[in-house]
CSV table of C-alpha atoms and ligand atoms in Angstrom, one decimal:
chain,number,residue,atom,x,y,z
A,1,UNK,CA,3.3,-16.7,38.4
A,2,UNK,CA,1.2,-17.8,40.8
A,3,UNK,CA,1.6,-18.9,45.0
A,4,UNK,CA,2.1,-22.1,44.5
A,5,UNK,CA,2.8,-22.9,40.7
A,6,UNK,CA,5.0,-26.0,39.8
A,7,UNK,CA,6.5,-26.0,36.3
A,8,UNK,CA,7.3,-29.5,35.3
A,9,UNK,CA,8.6,-31.6,32.1
A,10,UNK,CA,5.2,-32.4,31.1
A,11,UNK,CA,3.9,-28.8,30.9
A,12,UNK,CA,7.0,-28.1,28.8
A,13,UNK,CA,6.8,-31.0,26.7
A,14,UNK,CA,2.9,-30.4,26.3
A,15,UNK,CA,3.4,-26.5,25.6
A,16,UNK,CA,6.0,-27.1,23.5
A,17,UNK,CA,4.2,-29.9,21.0
A,18,UNK,CA,1.0,-27.5,21.2
A,19,UNK,CA,3.6,-24.6,19.0
A,20,UNK,CA,3.5,-27.3,16.1
A,21,UNK,CA,-0.4,-28.9,16.0
A,22,UNK,CA,-0.1,-29.9,13.1
A,23,UNK,CA,-0.8,-33.4,10.9
A,24,UNK,CA,3.1,-32.7,9.3
A,25,UNK,CA,5.5,-31.7,11.8
A,26,UNK,CA,6.0,-32.5,15.1
A,27,UNK,CA,9.0,-32.0,17.2
A,28,UNK,CA,11.4,-35.0,17.8
A,29,UNK,CA,13.4,-33.8,20.5
A,30,UNK,CA,10.6,-32.7,23.3
A,31,UNK,CA,11.6,-35.1,25.5
A,32,UNK,CA,15.1,-33.5,25.7
A,33,UNK,CA,14.1,-29.9,24.7
A,34,UNK,CA,11.7,-29.8,28.1
A,35,UNK,CA,14.7,-31.5,30.0
A,36,UNK,CA,16.6,-28.1,29.3
A,37,UNK,CA,14.0,-25.7,29.4
A,38,UNK,CA,13.0,-27.7,32.6
A,39,UNK,CA,17.2,-26.3,33.3
A,40,UNK,CA,17.3,-23.3,32.3
A,41,UNK,CA,14.5,-22.3,34.0
A,42,UNK,CA,14.6,-24.0,38.2
A,43,UNK,CA,18.8,-23.3,37.8
A,44,UNK,CA,19.6,-20.5,35.6
A,45,UNK,CA,21.0,-22.6,33.3
A,46,UNK,CA,22.0,-22.5,29.3
A,47,UNK,CA,20.1,-25.2,27.3
A,48,UNK,CA,22.2,-27.5,25.9
A,49,UNK,CA,19.6,-28.3,23.0
A,50,UNK,CA,17.9,-26.3,19.9
A,51,UNK,CA,14.6,-26.9,18.7
A,52,UNK,CA,14.4,-29.5,15.8
A,53,UNK,CA,11.6,-29.6,13.7
A,54,UNK,CA,11.2,-32.5,10.8
A,55,UNK,CA,8.0,-34.0,9.0
A,56,UNK,CA,6.3,-36.5,10.1
A,57,UNK,CA,6.8,-39.8,8.7
A,58,UNK,CA,3.9,-41.7,7.2
A,59,UNK,CA,3.3,-44.5,9.1
A,60,UNK,CA,4.3,-43.4,12.4
A,61,UNK,CA,2.3,-42.5,14.7
A,62,UNK,CA,3.1,-39.4,16.9
A,63,UNK,CA,5.0,-39.9,20.3
A,64,UNK,CA,3.8,-37.1,23.1
A,65,UNK,CA,5.4,-39.0,25.4
A,66,UNK,CA,7.4,-41.8,27.2
A,67,UNK,CA,10.2,-43.7,25.0
A,68,UNK,CA,13.6,-44.4,26.7
A,69,UNK,CA,16.4,-41.2,26.7
A,70,UNK,CA,19.5,-43.0,26.5
A,71,UNK,CA,22.6,-40.9,27.0
A,72,UNK,CA,26.4,-41.8,26.7
A,73,UNK,CA,29.3,-40.7,29.4
A,74,UNK,CA,33.0,-40.0,28.8
A,75,UNK,CA,35.1,-40.1,32.0
A,76,UNK,CA,38.2,-37.5,32.4
A,77,UNK,CA,40.4,-37.0,35.1
A,78,UNK,CA,41.0,-33.2,36.6
A,79,UNK,CA,44.5,-32.6,38.0
A,80,UNK,CA,44.2,-36.4,39.7
A,81,UNK,CA,46.2,-38.9,39.1
A,82,UNK,CA,44.3,-41.3,36.1
A,83,UNK,CA,45.1,-43.8,37.5
A,84,UNK,CA,42.2,-43.0,40.0
A,85,UNK,CA,40.1,-43.1,36.5
A,86,UNK,CA,39.6,-47.0,36.1
A,87,UNK,CA,37.6,-48.5,40.2
A,88,UNK,CA,36.1,-44.7,39.4
A,89,UNK,CA,35.0,-45.3,36.1
A,90,UNK,CA,33.8,-49.3,37.6
A,91,UNK,CA,31.7,-47.6,40.5
A,92,UNK,CA,30.5,-44.6,38.0
A,93,UNK,CA,28.6,-47.6,35.7
A,94,UNK,CA,28.0,-49.9,38.2
A,95,UNK,CA,25.8,-46.8,40.2
A,96,UNK,CA,24.4,-45.8,36.8
A,97,UNK,CA,23.5,-49.9,35.4
A,98,UNK,CA,21.5,-50.8,38.6
A,99,UNK,CA,17.5,-50.4,38.9
A,100,UNK,CA,17.9,-48.4,41.7
A,101,UNK,CA,19.2,-45.5,39.8
A,102,UNK,CA,17.3,-43.4,37.1
A,103,UNK,CA,17.9,-46.6,35.2
A,104,UNK,CA,14.7,-47.9,37.3
A,105,UNK,CA,12.8,-45.9,35.8
A,106,UNK,CA,12.5,-47.4,32.9
A,107,UNK,CA,12.9,-43.6,31.1
A,108,UNK,CA,17.1,-43.2,30.9
A,109,UNK,CA,19.8,-45.2,30.2
A,110,UNK,CA,23.7,-44.7,30.6
A,111,UNK,CA,26.3,-46.3,28.7
A,112,UNK,CA,30.7,-44.8,28.5
A,113,UNK,CA,31.7,-44.3,25.9
A,114,UNK,CA,35.6,-43.2,24.9
A,115,UNK,CA,34.3,-39.6,22.8
A,116,UNK,CA,30.9,-38.3,21.5
A,117,UNK,CA,29.5,-38.5,24.9
A,118,UNK,CA,26.1,-36.4,26.2
A,119,UNK,CA,28.2,-35.3,29.0
A,120,UNK,CA,31.6,-35.7,31.1
A,121,UNK,CA,31.9,-37.2,34.5
A,122,UNK,CA,35.0,-36.7,35.5
A,123,UNK,CA,37.0,-37.2,38.8
A,124,UNK,CA,38.6,-33.2,40.3
A,125,UNK,CA,40.7,-32.5,41.9
A,126,UNK,CA,39.1,-29.8,44.8
A,127,UNK,CA,40.7,-27.0,43.6
A,128,UNK,CA,40.1,-27.2,40.3
A,129,UNK,CA,35.9,-27.3,41.1
A,130,UNK,CA,36.0,-23.3,40.4
A,131,UNK,CA,37.5,-24.2,36.9
A,132,UNK,CA,34.0,-25.8,36.1
A,133,UNK,CA,31.8,-23.2,36.6
A,134,UNK,CA,32.1,-20.2,39.4
A,135,UNK,CA,29.0,-21.5,41.0
A,136,UNK,CA,31.0,-24.9,42.0
A,137,UNK,CA,32.5,-24.7,45.3
A,138,UNK,CA,36.3,-26.5,46.1
A,139,UNK,CA,34.0,-28.2,48.7
A,140,UNK,CA,31.8,-29.8,47.4
A,141,UNK,CA,30.6,-32.0,43.7
A,142,UNK,CA,28.6,-29.8,41.0
A,143,UNK,CA,27.1,-30.5,38.0
A,144,UNK,CA,27.4,-27.5,35.2
A,145,UNK,CA,26.5,-27.8,31.9
A,146,UNK,CA,27.4,-31.3,30.0
A,147,UNK,CA,30.3,-31.8,32.9
A,148,UNK,CA,29.4,-33.8,36.2
A,149,UNK,CA,32.3,-33.4,38.1
A,150,UNK,CA,32.7,-35.0,41.8
A,151,UNK,CA,35.0,-33.8,44.3
A,152,UNK,CA,38.0,-36.0,44.4
A,153,UNK,CA,38.1,-35.1,48.2
A,154,UNK,CA,34.5,-36.2,48.3
A,155,UNK,CA,35.2,-39.3,46.4
A,156,UNK,CA,37.9,-40.4,49.1
A,157,UNK,CA,36.3,-39.2,52.5
A,158,UNK,CA,32.8,-38.1,52.1
A,159,UNK,CA,31.3,-35.7,53.8
A,160,UNK,CA,31.5,-34.8,58.0
A,161,UNK,CA,26.8,-34.8,57.2
A,162,UNK,CA,27.3,-38.3,55.8
A,163,UNK,CA,30.2,-40.1,57.9
A,164,UNK,CA,28.7,-38.3,61.7
A,165,UNK,CA,25.0,-40.3,60.5
A,166,UNK,CA,27.1,-43.5,59.6
A,167,UNK,CA,26.8,-43.6,55.8
A,168,UNK,CA,29.6,-45.9,54.0
A,169,UNK,CA,32.0,-44.9,51.4
A,170,UNK,CA,30.7,-47.1,49.1
A,171,UNK,CA,26.7,-45.9,49.5
A,172,UNK,CA,28.1,-42.2,49.3
A,173,UNK,CA,30.0,-42.6,46.0
A,174,UNK,CA,26.5,-44.1,44.5
A,175,UNK,CA,24.5,-40.4,46.8
A,176,UNK,CA,27.1,-38.6,45.4
A,177,UNK,CA,27.0,-39.8,41.2
A,178,UNK,CA,23.4,-40.4,41.3
A,179,UNK,CA,22.8,-37.1,42.8
A,180,UNK,CA,24.9,-34.9,40.2
A,181,UNK,CA,23.9,-37.1,37.2
A,182,UNK,CA,20.2,-36.5,38.5
A,183,UNK,CA,20.8,-32.7,38.1
A,184,UNK,CA,22.4,-33.5,34.3
A,185,UNK,CA,19.2,-35.2,33.6
A,186,UNK,CA,16.6,-32.2,34.5
A,187,UNK,CA,16.4,-32.4,38.2
A,188,UNK,CA,16.8,-29.6,41.0
A,189,UNK,CA,17.5,-29.8,44.9
A,190,UNK,CA,14.9,-31.5,47.2
A,191,UNK,CA,14.5,-31.3,50.8
A,192,UNK,CA,13.8,-34.2,53.3
A,193,UNK,CA,10.1,-35.0,53.5
A,194,UNK,CA,10.6,-35.2,57.4
A,195,UNK,CA,11.9,-36.8,60.0
A,196,UNK,CA,13.8,-40.3,59.8
A,197,UNK,CA,13.0,-40.6,55.9
A,198,UNK,CA,14.9,-41.7,52.9
A,199,UNK,CA,15.9,-38.4,51.6
A,200,UNK,CA,15.4,-37.7,48.3
A,201,UNK,CA,18.5,-38.4,46.3
A,202,UNK,CA,17.9,-34.3,45.3
A,203,UNK,CA,18.6,-33.4,48.7
A,204,UNK,CA,21.7,-32.0,49.3
A,205,UNK,CA,22.5,-35.2,51.7
A,206,UNK,CA,26.3,-33.3,51.2
A,207,UNK,CA,25.5,-30.4,53.2
A,208,UNK,CA,22.7,-32.3,56.0
A,209,UNK,CA,20.8,-34.9,56.4
A,210,UNK,CA,17.8,-32.8,56.9
A,211,UNK,CA,16.7,-35.3,59.9
A,212,UNK,CA,16.4,-37.6,57.4
A,213,UNK,CA,17.5,-41.5,57.0
A,214,UNK,CA,20.7,-41.4,54.3
A,215,UNK,CA,20.3,-42.7,51.1
A,216,UNK,CA,22.1,-43.2,48.1
A,217,UNK,CA,19.4,-44.1,45.6
A,218,UNK,CA,16.3,-42.2,44.5
A,219,UNK,CA,13.1,-41.9,45.7
A,220,UNK,CA,10.1,-43.5,43.8
A,221,UNK,CA,8.3,-40.1,43.7
A,222,UNK,CA,12.1,-39.2,42.3
A,223,UNK,CA,12.0,-42.2,39.9
A,224,UNK,CA,8.1,-41.2,38.8
A,225,UNK,CA,9.5,-37.9,37.7
A,226,UNK,CA,12.4,-38.9,35.4
B,301,LIG,ZN1,23.6,-30.6,43.9
């Protein structure tokens, strides 16, 4: 790997498409697969996707990029009172539909369903976080495979770093949903760009703002990377 080399989803997609450079075949799920491979490389997680190749429809041009991906999600409670779920799912839905969120990129959209979901948004007791993955800490929220897990202690109280910077709880909730769902759609962690700038949503703002201003939404450059 060259110094300064940065793997990107478009590079993976271009490579995948080069594998079936034929007039009769196309990769049906190259965007999803690129995401999955990007996730595996950037976070050493297993891809949730397998290669699917089908015969091209004769009159439909090959789509090399663009198009919108729709994700359905389920909402569940892990060792917390399910009475919390109505307000939780309301805030999640409001956040994910907000034009300042990932949906604002025009490339992804989200809706809650009862079953058959692409991922599950959990409201979980803090001590249950490691039951999803050994990489999940009781202290924080987490994303593991198709589980996006919000730690109820953080949901109800944010964090010392956030509260110390004067952030409010409603914004923290938007931030943590956008951050963990950001992992699910393929983003790794980002760092503060410089003192006083808006923190990238993929910065670990729960731990430290690194001199950045707290920010509950993806930045323009993050949205451009969807
Ligand atoms: Zn994270």
